[in-house]
Tab-separated table of N, CA and C in Angstrom:
chain	number	residue	atom	x	y	z
A	73	UNK	N	-8.789	-9.728	-76.541
A	73	UNK	CA	-8.593	-8.289	-76.639
A	73	UNK	C	-7.180	-7.962	-77.109
A	74	UNK	N	-6.193	-8.741	-76.634
A	74	UNK	CA	-4.809	-8.473	-77.016
A	74	UNK	C	-4.636	-8.626	-78.528
A	75	UNK	N	-5.192	-9.695	-79.074
A	75	UNK	CA	-5.061	-9.963	-80.510
A	75	UNK	C	-5.705	-8.862	-81.341
A	76	UNK	N	-6.898	-8.452	-80.953
A	76	UNK	CA	-7.561	-7.382	-81.700
A	76	UNK	C	-6.839	-6.054	-81.499
A	77	UNK	N	-6.329	-5.813	-80.296
A	77	UNK	CA	-5.581	-4.576	-80.035
A	77	UNK	C	-4.426	-4.444	-81.022
A	78	UNK	N	-3.728	-5.545	-81.266
A	78	UNK	CA	-2.597	-5.526	-82.193
A	78	UNK	C	-3.076	-5.377	-83.639
A	79	UNK	N	-3.933	-6.282	-84.087
A	79	UNK	CA	-4.316	-6.322	-85.499
A	79	UNK	C	-5.150	-5.124	-85.948
A	80	UNK	N	-5.885	-4.517	-85.029
A	80	UNK	CA	-6.690	-3.335	-85.384
A	80	UNK	C	-6.003	-2.047	-84.941
A	81	UNK	N	-4.782	-2.143	-84.423
A	81	UNK	CA	-3.988	-0.998	-83.994
A	81	UNK	C	-4.814	-0.116	-83.050
A	82	UNK	N	-5.412	-0.765	-82.051
A	82	UNK	CA	-6.342	-0.059	-81.174
A	82	UNK	C	-5.645	0.721	-80.073
A	83	UNK	N	-6.199	1.855	-79.780
A	83	UNK	CA	-5.824	2.615	-78.589
A	83	UNK	C	-6.550	1.983	-77.410
A	84	UNK	N	-5.999	2.064	-76.233
A	84	UNK	CA	-6.623	1.500	-75.044
A	84	UNK	C	-8.013	2.091	-74.834
A	85	UNK	N	-8.191	3.355	-75.145
A	85	UNK	CA	-9.478	4.015	-74.995
A	85	UNK	C	-10.520	3.601	-76.023
A	86	UNK	N	-10.118	2.828	-77.020
A	86	UNK	CA	-11.064	2.313	-78.005
A	86	UNK	C	-11.613	0.951	-77.585
A	87	UNK	N	-10.968	0.333	-76.579
A	87	UNK	CA	-11.382	-0.989	-76.103
A	87	UNK	C	-11.954	-0.968	-74.698
A	88	UNK	N	-11.530	0.003	-73.895
A	88	UNK	CA	-11.865	0.003	-72.478
A	88	UNK	C	-12.434	1.341	-72.035
A	89	UNK	N	-13.094	1.313	-70.887
A	89	UNK	CA	-13.609	2.554	-70.311
A	89	UNK	C	-12.708	2.974	-69.165
A	90	UNK	N	-12.615	4.263	-68.981
A	90	UNK	CA	-11.839	4.830	-67.890
A	90	UNK	C	-12.750	5.821	-67.175
A	91	UNK	N	-13.062	5.543	-65.925
A	91	UNK	CA	-13.977	6.402	-65.159
A	91	UNK	C	-15.301	6.609	-65.890
A	92	UNK	N	-15.834	5.527	-66.431
A	92	UNK	CA	-17.125	5.531	-67.143
A	92	UNK	C	-17.111	6.401	-68.394
A	93	UNK	N	-15.928	6.664	-68.942
A	93	UNK	CA	-15.794	7.447	-70.165
A	93	UNK	C	-15.879	6.503	-71.367
A	94	UNK	N	-16.941	6.637	-72.160
A	94	UNK	CA	-17.181	5.783	-73.318
A	94	UNK	C	-16.944	6.528	-74.636
A	95	UNK	N	-16.279	7.665	-74.605
A	95	UNK	CA	-16.174	8.536	-75.784
A	95	UNK	C	-15.797	7.817	-77.072
A	96	UNK	N	-14.716	7.061	-77.054
A	96	UNK	CA	-14.213	6.456	-78.289
A	96	UNK	C	-14.312	4.936	-78.282
A	97	UNK	N	-15.004	4.359	-77.321
A	97	UNK	CA	-15.054	2.911	-77.175
A	97	UNK	C	-15.860	2.280	-78.312
A	98	UNK	N	-15.294	1.256	-78.928
A	98	UNK	CA	-15.959	0.543	-80.016
A	98	UNK	C	-17.148	-0.223	-79.444
A	99	UNK	N	-18.289	-0.082	-80.095
A	99	UNK	CA	-19.489	-0.793	-79.647
A	99	UNK	C	-19.693	-2.058	-80.487
A	100	UNK	N	-20.504	-2.946	-79.966
A	100	UNK	CA	-20.813	-4.185	-80.666
A	100	UNK	C	-21.375	-3.906	-82.058
A	101	UNK	N	-22.175	-2.888	-82.188
A	101	UNK	CA	-22.805	-2.566	-83.470
A	101	UNK	C	-21.810	-2.088	-84.533
A	102	UNK	N	-20.601	-1.749	-84.136
A	102	UNK	CA	-19.591	-1.277	-85.080
A	102	UNK	C	-18.755	-2.408	-85.667
A	103	UNK	N	-19.012	-3.638	-85.210
A	103	UNK	CA	-18.187	-4.775	-85.606
A	103	UNK	C	-19.029	-5.805	-86.346
A	104	UNK	N	-18.511	-6.258	-87.480
A	104	UNK	CA	-19.168	-7.305	-88.259
A	104	UNK	C	-18.124	-8.369	-88.563
A	105	UNK	N	-18.468	-9.618	-88.261
A	105	UNK	CA	-17.586	-10.728	-88.599
A	105	UNK	C	-18.214	-11.476	-89.760
A	106	UNK	N	-17.493	-11.519	-90.845
A	106	UNK	CA	-17.930	-12.255	-92.024
A	106	UNK	C	-17.134	-13.555	-92.094
A	107	UNK	N	-17.371	-14.350	-93.096
A	107	UNK	CA	-16.705	-15.658	-93.208
A	107	UNK	C	-15.178	-15.559	-93.163
A	108	UNK	N	-14.628	-14.633	-93.902
A	108	UNK	CA	-13.178	-14.569	-94.021
A	108	UNK	C	-12.559	-13.252	-93.569
A	109	UNK	N	-13.364	-12.399	-92.929
A	109	UNK	CA	-12.802	-11.134	-92.464
A	109	UNK	C	-13.644	-10.528	-91.355
A	110	UNK	N	-13.028	-9.573	-90.705
A	110	UNK	CA	-13.643	-8.793	-89.643
A	110	UNK	C	-13.681	-7.353	-90.122
A	111	UNK	N	-14.800	-6.682	-89.905
A	111	UNK	CA	-14.936	-5.284	-90.301
A	111	UNK	C	-15.252	-4.473	-89.049
A	112	UNK	N	-14.463	-3.416	-88.835
A	112	UNK	CA	-14.727	-2.488	-87.738
A	112	UNK	C	-14.990	-1.120	-88.353
A	113	UNK	N	-16.122	-0.546	-88.002
A	113	UNK	CA	-16.477	0.797	-88.464
A	113	UNK	C	-16.243	1.756	-87.303
A	114	UNK	N	-15.152	2.469	-87.358
A	114	UNK	CA	-14.825	3.447	-86.323
A	114	UNK	C	-15.674	4.684	-86.566
A	115	UNK	N	-16.593	4.935	-85.673
A	115	UNK	CA	-17.483	6.086	-85.813
A	115	UNK	C	-16.860	7.338	-85.195
A	116	UNK	N	-16.050	7.115	-84.162
A	116	UNK	CA	-15.452	8.216	-83.418
A	116	UNK	C	-14.140	7.705	-82.819
A	117	UNK	N	-13.063	8.405	-83.070
A	117	UNK	CA	-11.775	8.036	-82.494
A	117	UNK	C	-10.986	9.299	-82.204
A	118	UNK	N	-9.849	9.154	-81.592
A	118	UNK	CA	-9.119	10.286	-81.030
A	118	UNK	C	-9.006	11.489	-81.965
A	119	UNK	N	-8.600	11.282	-83.188
A	119	UNK	CA	-8.409	12.403	-84.113
A	119	UNK	C	-9.387	12.331	-85.287
A	120	UNK	N	-10.595	11.841	-85.042
A	120	UNK	CA	-11.531	11.623	-86.142
A	120	UNK	C	-12.084	12.912	-86.735
A	121	UNK	N	-12.263	13.940	-85.911
A	121	UNK	CA	-12.835	15.206	-86.389
A	121	UNK	C	-14.098	14.976	-87.221
A	122	UNK	N	-14.936	14.062	-86.750
A	122	UNK	CA	-16.188	13.782	-87.432
A	122	UNK	C	-16.084	12.789	-88.579
A	123	UNK	N	-14.881	12.369	-88.931
A	123	UNK	CA	-14.696	11.404	-90.014
A	123	UNK	C	-14.809	9.991	-89.454
A	124	UNK	N	-15.320	9.095	-90.269
A	124	UNK	CA	-15.388	7.692	-89.896
A	124	UNK	C	-14.258	6.946	-90.589
A	125	UNK	N	-13.954	5.755	-90.071
A	125	UNK	CA	-12.895	4.935	-90.663
A	125	UNK	C	-13.375	3.497	-90.694
A	126	UNK	N	-13.140	2.846	-91.791
A	126	UNK	CA	-13.586	1.482	-92.041
A	126	UNK	C	-12.335	0.594	-92.124
A	127	UNK	N	-12.209	-0.354	-91.214
A	127	UNK	CA	-11.038	-1.239	-91.185
A	127	UNK	C	-11.471	-2.671	-91.426
A	128	UNK	N	-10.790	-3.349	-92.345
A	128	UNK	CA	-11.045	-4.763	-92.597
A	128	UNK	C	-9.801	-5.552	-92.222
A	129	UNK	N	-10.019	-6.636	-91.481
A	129	UNK	CA	-8.935	-7.525	-91.084
A	129	UNK	C	-9.247	-8.901	-91.650
A	130	UNK	N	-8.365	-9.401	-92.492
A	130	UNK	CA	-8.577	-10.696	-93.137
A	130	UNK	C	-8.290	-11.832	-92.162
A	131	UNK	N	-9.016	-12.912	-92.330
A	131	UNK	CA	-8.766	-14.121	-91.548
A	131	UNK	C	-7.396	-14.648	-91.938
A	132	UNK	N	-6.607	-15.041	-90.956
A	132	UNK	CA	-5.251	-15.509	-91.205
A	132	UNK	C	-5.177	-17.001	-90.898
A	133	UNK	N	-5.211	-17.806	-91.935
A	133	UNK	CA	-5.181	-19.264	-91.769
A	133	UNK	C	-3.776	-19.787	-91.522
A	134	UNK	N	-2.757	-18.958	-91.768
A	134	UNK	CA	-1.372	-19.385	-91.630
A	134	UNK	C	-0.811	-19.129	-90.243
A	135	UNK	N	-1.545	-18.406	-89.418
A	135	UNK	CA	-1.048	-17.994	-88.108
A	135	UNK	C	-1.921	-18.602	-87.021
A	136	UNK	N	-1.309	-18.990	-85.914
A	136	UNK	CA	-2.061	-19.532	-84.781
A	136	UNK	C	-2.878	-18.453	-84.084
A	137	UNK	N	-2.500	-17.199	-84.271
A	137	UNK	CA	-3.199	-16.090	-83.625
A	137	UNK	C	-3.891	-15.279	-84.708
A	138	UNK	N	-5.192	-15.447	-84.789
A	138	UNK	CA	-5.979	-14.760	-85.808
A	138	UNK	C	-7.031	-13.907	-85.110
A	139	UNK	N	-7.047	-12.634	-85.412
A	139	UNK	CA	-8.000	-11.716	-84.786
A	139	UNK	C	-9.438	-12.076	-85.129
A	140	UNK	N	-9.670	-12.541	-86.332
A	140	UNK	CA	-11.031	-12.897	-86.758
A	140	UNK	C	-11.515	-14.109	-85.961
A	141	UNK	N	-10.683	-15.135	-85.871
A	141	UNK	CA	-11.040	-16.340	-85.116
A	141	UNK	C	-11.232	-16.025	-83.641
A	142	UNK	N	-10.320	-15.240	-83.073
A	142	UNK	CA	-10.409	-14.894	-81.647
A	142	UNK	C	-11.682	-14.103	-81.349
A	143	UNK	N	-11.997	-13.124	-82.184
A	143	UNK	CA	-13.192	-12.319	-81.936
A	143	UNK	C	-14.457	-13.141	-82.153
A	144	UNK	N	-14.446	-14.022	-83.141
A	144	UNK	CA	-15.594	-14.899	-83.367
A	144	UNK	C	-15.846	-15.761	-82.131
A	145	UNK	N	-14.797	-16.296	-81.548
A	145	UNK	CA	-14.925	-17.111	-80.326
A	145	UNK	C	-15.478	-16.279	-79.180
A	146	UNK	N	-14.967	-15.073	-79.023
A	146	UNK	CA	-15.454	-14.192	-77.968
A	146	UNK	C	-16.938	-13.880	-78.159
A	147	UNK	N	-17.342	-13.585	-79.383
A	147	UNK	CA	-18.725	-13.191	-79.649
A	147	UNK	C	-19.720	-14.317	-79.383
A	148	UNK	N	-19.264	-15.564	-79.432
A	148	UNK	CA	-20.163	-16.674	-79.092
A	148	UNK	C	-20.473	-16.678	-77.592
A	149	UNK	N	-19.618	-16.068	-76.796
A	149	UNK	CA	-19.807	-15.997	-75.347
A	149	UNK	C	-20.507	-14.710	-74.914
A	150	UNK	N	-20.369	-13.666	-75.710
A	150	UNK	CA	-20.914	-12.358	-75.348
A	150	UNK	C	-22.403	-12.300	-75.644
A	151	UNK	N	-23.132	-11.631	-74.788
A	151	UNK	CA	-24.561	-11.428	-75.053
A	151	UNK	C	-24.703	-10.489	-76.243
A	152	UNK	N	-25.890	-10.473	-76.825
A	152	UNK	CA	-26.132	-9.603	-77.979
A	152	UNK	C	-26.640	-8.228	-77.579
A	153	UNK	N	-26.555	-7.911	-76.292
A	153	UNK	CA	-26.997	-6.588	-75.839
A	153	UNK	C	-26.106	-5.512	-76.440
A	154	UNK	N	-26.709	-4.370	-76.732
A	154	UNK	CA	-25.935	-3.263	-77.279
A	154	UNK	C	-24.963	-2.757	-76.224
A	155	UNK	N	-23.996	-2.013	-76.673
A	155	UNK	CA	-23.016	-1.441	-75.757
A	155	UNK	C	-21.609	-1.710	-76.234
A	156	UNK	N	-20.638	-1.456	-75.364
A	156	UNK	CA	-19.239	-1.658	-75.737
A	156	UNK	C	-18.970	-3.088	-76.209
A	157	UNK	N	-18.064	-3.222	-77.147
A	157	UNK	CA	-17.720	-4.539	-77.689
A	157	UNK	C	-17.249	-5.484	-76.592
A	158	UNK	N	-16.348	-5.013	-75.755
A	158	UNK	CA	-15.761	-5.893	-74.752
A	158	UNK	C	-16.411	-5.698	-73.388
A	159	UNK	N	-16.955	-6.798	-72.875
A	159	UNK	CA	-17.594	-6.804	-71.564
A	159	UNK	C	-16.873	-7.794	-70.659
A	160	UNK	N	-16.867	-7.499	-69.363
A	160	UNK	CA	-16.285	-8.443	-68.408
A	160	UNK	C	-17.313	-9.522	-68.085
A	161	UNK	N	-16.966	-10.446	-67.206
A	161	UNK	CA	-17.860	-11.565	-66.892
A	161	UNK	C	-19.146	-11.123	-66.214
A	162	UNK	N	-19.184	-9.915	-65.677
A	162	UNK	CA	-20.399	-9.372	-65.055
A	162	UNK	C	-21.271	-8.616	-66.049
A	163	UNK	N	-20.830	-8.530	-67.302
A	163	UNK	CA	-21.606	-7.836	-68.323
A	163	UNK	C	-21.360	-6.345	-68.378
A	164	UNK	N	-20.334	-5.870	-67.670
A	164	UNK	CA	-19.991	-4.445	-67.678
A	164	UNK	C	-18.837	-4.215	-68.657
A	165	UNK	N	-18.729	-2.996	-69.144
A	165	UNK	CA	-17.623	-2.644	-70.036
A	165	UNK	C	-16.288	-2.922	-69.348
A	166	UNK	N	-15.349	-3.459	-70.110
A	166	UNK	CA	-14.019	-3.730	-69.561
A	166	UNK	C	-13.353	-2.398	-69.234
A	167	UNK	N	-12.836	-2.306	-68.027
A	167	UNK	CA	-12.151	-1.084	-67.607
A	167	UNK	C	-10.688	-1.135	-68.025
A	168	UNK	N	-10.101	0.026	-68.076
A	168	UNK	CA	-8.670	0.136	-68.364
A	168	UNK	C	-7.862	-0.639	-67.316
A	169	UNK	N	-8.310	-0.563	-66.067
A	169	UNK	CA	-7.616	-1.245	-64.979
A	169	UNK	C	-7.668	-2.766	-65.146
A	170	UNK	N	-8.828	-3.297	-65.561
A	170	UNK	CA	-8.954	-4.737	-65.774
A	170	UNK	C	-8.065	-5.194	-66.927
A	171	UNK	N	-8.038	-4.417	-67.997
A	171	UNK	CA	-7.176	-4.750	-69.136
A	171	UNK	C	-5.716	-4.787	-68.692
A	172	UNK	N	-5.279	-3.765	-67.938
A	172	UNK	CA	-3.898	-3.710	-67.460
A	172	UNK	C	-3.596	-4.897	-66.548
A	173	UNK	N	-4.541	-5.261	-65.690
A	173	UNK	CA	-4.370	-6.401	-64.790
A	173	UNK	C	-4.196	-7.705	-65.591
A	174	UNK	N	-5.021	-7.883	-66.622
A	174	UNK	CA	-4.920	-9.073	-67.464
A	174	UNK	C	-3.597	-9.091	-68.231
A	175	UNK	N	-3.175	-7.939	-68.714
A	175	UNK	CA	-1.898	-7.857	-69.418
A	175	UNK	C	-0.756	-8.200	-68.475
A	176	UNK	N	-0.784	-7.666	-67.269
A	176	UNK	CA	0.262	-7.980	-66.289
A	176	UNK	C	0.289	-9.471	-65.979
A	177	UNK	N	-0.880	-10.081	-65.851
A	177	UNK	CA	-0.940	-11.516	-65.594
A	177	UNK	C	-0.346	-12.323	-66.735
A	178	UNK	N	-0.651	-11.931	-67.968
A	178	UNK	CA	-0.108	-12.625	-69.142
A	178	UNK	C	1.412	-12.467	-69.203
A	179	UNK	N	1.895	-11.268	-68.916
A	179	UNK	CA	3.345	-11.031	-68.928
A	179	UNK	C	4.037	-11.861	-67.857
A	180	UNK	N	3.455	-11.895	-66.670
A	180	UNK	CA	4.017	-12.717	-65.587
A	180	UNK	C	4.057	-14.182	-66.000
A	181	UNK	N	2.977	-14.670	-66.590
A	181	UNK	CA	2.902	-16.057	-67.026
A	181	UNK	C	4.008	-16.383	-68.028
A	182	UNK	N	4.292	-15.417	-68.916
A	182	UNK	CA	5.320	-15.615	-69.945
A	182	UNK	C	6.732	-15.320	-69.435
A	183	UNK	N	6.835	-14.814	-68.209
A	183	UNK	CA	8.143	-14.484	-67.659
A	183	UNK	C	8.737	-13.215	-68.244
A	184	UNK	N	7.878	-12.305	-68.713
A	184	UNK	CA	8.341	-11.050	-69.303
A	184	UNK	C	8.190	-9.913	-68.293
A	185	UNK	N	9.090	-8.952	-68.381
A	185	UNK	CA	9.064	-7.821	-67.469
A	185	UNK	C	7.920	-6.873	-67.797
A	186	UNK	N	7.139	-6.538	-66.788
A	186	UNK	CA	6.038	-5.585	-66.969
A	186	UNK	C	6.561	-4.181	-67.240
A	187	UNK	N	7.812	-3.927	-66.967
A	187	UNK	CA	8.379	-2.597	-67.180
A	187	UNK	C	8.435	-2.221	-68.662
A	188	UNK	N	8.465	-3.217	-69.530
A	188	UNK	CA	8.629	-2.950	-70.958
A	188	UNK	C	7.344	-3.043	-71.770
A	189	UNK	N	6.241	-3.444	-71.150
A	189	UNK	CA	4.996	-3.646	-71.891
A	189	UNK	C	3.848	-2.911	-71.227
A	190	UNK	N	3.140	-2.148	-72.008
A	190	UNK	CA	1.991	-1.369	-71.564
A	190	UNK	C	0.860	-1.594	-72.574
A	191	UNK	N	-0.348	-1.160	-72.279
A	191	UNK	CA	-1.422	-1.314	-73.259
A	191	UNK	C	-1.090	-0.713	-74.631
A	192	UNK	N	-0.281	0.318	-74.657
A	192	UNK	CA	0.098	0.960	-75.922
A	192	UNK	C	1.091	0.117	-76.723
A	193	UNK	N	1.652	-0.903	-76.099
A	193	UNK	CA	2.644	-1.752	-76.774
A	193	UNK	C	2.077	-2.451	-78.001
A	194	UNK	N	0.768	-2.681	-78.038
A	194	UNK	CA	0.166	-3.332	-79.199
A	194	UNK	C	0.246	-2.425	-80.425
A	195	UNK	N	0.032	-1.128	-80.242
A	195	UNK	CA	0.168	-0.171	-81.353
A	195	UNK	C	1.633	-0.060	-81.779
A	196	UNK	N	2.513	-0.017	-80.800
A	196	UNK	CA	3.944	0.053	-81.086
A	196	UNK	C	4.384	-1.185	-81.858
A	197	UNK	N	3.920	-2.345	-81.403
A	197	UNK	CA	4.272	-3.600	-82.068
A	197	UNK	C	3.774	-3.651	-83.496
A	198	UNK	N	2.539	-3.199	-83.716
A	198	UNK	CA	2.006	-3.197	-85.077
A	198	UNK	C	2.814	-2.258	-85.967
A	199	UNK	N	3.054	-1.048	-85.508
A	199	UNK	CA	3.789	-0.070	-86.316
A	199	UNK	C	5.189	-0.587	-86.640
A	200	UNK	N	5.844	-1.180	-85.662
A	200	UNK	CA	7.196	-1.714	-85.864
A	200	UNK	C	7.178	-2.855	-86.870
A	201	UNK	N	6.258	-3.788	-86.701
A	201	UNK	CA	6.180	-4.941	-87.595
A	201	UNK	C	5.778	-4.522	-89.005
A	202	UNK	N	4.834	-3.605	-89.112
A	202	UNK	CA	4.397	-3.128	-90.426
A	202	UNK	C	5.552	-2.450	-91.166
A	203	UNK	N	6.319	-1.657	-90.439
A	203	UNK	CA	7.475	-0.993	-91.043
A	203	UNK	C	8.514	-2.022	-91.496
A	204	UNK	N	8.765	-3.010	-90.650
A	204	UNK	CA	9.745	-4.048	-90.984
A	204	UNK	C	9.313	-4.848	-92.213
A	205	UNK	N	8.005	-4.978	-92.418
A	205	UNK	CA	7.475	-5.697	-93.581
A	205	UNK	C	7.419	-4.826	-94.829
A	206	UNK	N	7.770	-3.547	-94.682
A	206	UNK	CA	7.837	-2.669	-95.834
A	206	UNK	C	6.574	-1.887	-96.143
A	207	UNK	N	5.597	-1.868	-95.236
A	207	UNK	CA	4.413	-1.049	-95.478
A	207	UNK	C	4.820	0.416	-95.498
A	208	UNK	N	4.179	1.179	-96.328
A	208	UNK	CA	4.506	2.598	-96.441
A	208	UNK	C	4.101	3.331	-95.168
A	209	UNK	N	4.750	4.456	-94.919
A	209	UNK	CA	4.401	5.250	-93.742
A	209	UNK	C	2.961	5.739	-93.837
A	210	UNK	N	2.493	6.038	-95.037
A	210	UNK	CA	1.106	6.490	-95.209
A	210	UNK	C	0.125	5.382	-94.840
A	211	UNK	N	0.429	4.159	-95.229
A	211	UNK	CA	-0.437	3.022	-94.890
A	211	UNK	C	-0.460	2.801	-93.387
A	212	UNK	N	0.696	2.845	-92.747
A	212	UNK	CA	0.767	2.661	-91.295
A	212	UNK	C	-0.012	3.772	-90.595
A	213	UNK	N	0.167	5.007	-91.035
A	213	UNK	CA	-0.556	6.143	-90.447
A	213	UNK	C	-2.066	5.933	-90.577
A	214	UNK	N	-2.513	5.531	-91.745
A	214	UNK	CA	-3.942	5.331	-91.994
A	214	UNK	C	-4.504	4.196	-91.143
A	215	UNK	N	-3.841	3.050	-91.126
A	215	UNK	CA	-4.336	1.900	-90.365
A	215	UNK	C	-4.430	2.192	-88.872
A	216	UNK	N	-3.464	2.979	-88.368
A	216	UNK	CA	-3.466	3.315	-86.946
A	216	UNK	C	-4.266	4.551	-86.604
A	217	UNK	N	-4.858	5.167	-87.624
A	217	UNK	CA	-5.674	6.367	-87.419
A	217	UNK	C	-4.881	7.478	-86.747
A	218	UNK	N	-3.605	7.601	-87.151
A	218	UNK	CA	-2.771	8.686	-86.645
A	218	UNK	C	-2.994	9.913	-87.513
A	219	UNK	N	-3.086	11.058	-86.899
A	219	UNK	CA	-3.289	12.314	-87.613
A	219	UNK	C	-1.949	12.884	-88.095
A	220	UNK	N	-0.908	12.660	-87.308
A	220	UNK	CA	0.402	13.246	-87.599
A	220	UNK	C	1.434	12.150	-87.841
A	221	UNK	N	2.677	12.545	-87.884
A	221	UNK	CA	3.775	11.590	-88.024
A	221	UNK	C	4.257	11.054	-86.678
A	222	UNK	N	3.487	11.273	-85.624
A	222	UNK	CA	3.877	10.807	-84.286
A	222	UNK	C	4.093	9.298	-84.258
A	223	UNK	N	3.414	8.566	-85.139
A	223	UNK	CA	3.556	7.114	-85.166
A	223	UNK	C	4.998	6.686	-85.453
A	224	UNK	N	5.759	7.546	-86.113
A	224	UNK	CA	7.152	7.196	-86.420
A	224	UNK	C	7.961	6.986	-85.152
A	225	UNK	N	7.549	7.632	-84.050
A	225	UNK	CA	8.217	7.431	-82.766
A	225	UNK	C	7.945	6.033	-82.213
A	226	UNK	N	6.899	5.386	-82.710
A	226	UNK	CA	6.526	4.051	-82.235
A	226	UNK	C	7.342	2.958	-82.914
A	227	UNK	N	7.878	3.247	-84.076
A	227	UNK	CA	8.600	2.223	-84.831
A	227	UNK	C	9.962	1.992	-84.198
A	228	UNK	N	10.141	0.781	-83.713
A	228	UNK	CA	11.380	0.410	-83.020
A	228	UNK	C	12.330	-0.274	-83.991
A	229	UNK	N	13.593	-0.017	-83.775
A	229	UNK	CA	14.627	-0.716	-84.524
A	229	UNK	C	14.927	-2.014	-83.791
A	230	UNK	N	15.491	-2.957	-84.468
A	230	UNK	CA	15.814	-4.243	-83.861
A	230	UNK	C	16.596	-4.064	-82.574
A	231	UNK	N	16.113	-4.658	-81.490
A	231	UNK	CA	16.785	-4.595	-80.204
A	231	UNK	C	16.466	-3.368	-79.371
A	232	UNK	N	15.757	-2.401	-79.928
A	232	UNK	CA	15.418	-1.179	-79.198
A	232	UNK	C	14.233	-1.456	-78.275
A	233	UNK	N	14.355	-1.013	-77.031
A	233	UNK	CA	13.284	-1.232	-76.054
A	233	UNK	C	12.901	0.123	-75.468
A	234	UNK	N	11.613	0.316	-75.305
A	234	UNK	CA	11.108	1.525	-74.666
A	234	UNK	C	9.891	1.149	-73.840
A	235	UNK	N	9.623	1.884	-72.804
A	235	UNK	CA	8.445	1.561	-71.995
A	235	UNK	C	7.320	2.570	-72.242
A	236	UNK	N	7.107	2.922	-73.518
A	236	UNK	CA	5.975	3.787	-73.888
A	236	UNK	C	4.668	3.102	-73.584
């Protein structure tokens, strides 16, 4: 989930349920894994206003962390039942609380402070890295499905830390 959260610039509400709220959660039927890429068809998202968005993520053979490979591995374990993309071991939609618990565990394992990392950090990290690589602001806005220029607040300068 962490890898896809970063590479697909996902909002926490697009991956997890909160109080049984499935409004914007990506379903299994919205995801297609092809040989060399992953396709996510966003049918409904925070600022969609009825518009859909089609995101393609290429397989990355040069990186140890590839969203396509990670999701392919996950899908071999997941049942083919319809519903949210991410399910816990009991077959229920992953909750926001479970995601936060797993993130805290990963941070503890790595010796990183939980004060600086939140579920939204994956979007912040993508926006920051994309900007550093020279992607245009329009491209970053589009990939993250931002309606406004609010994403510019997510772009961190070298050494800048925030607990957004």
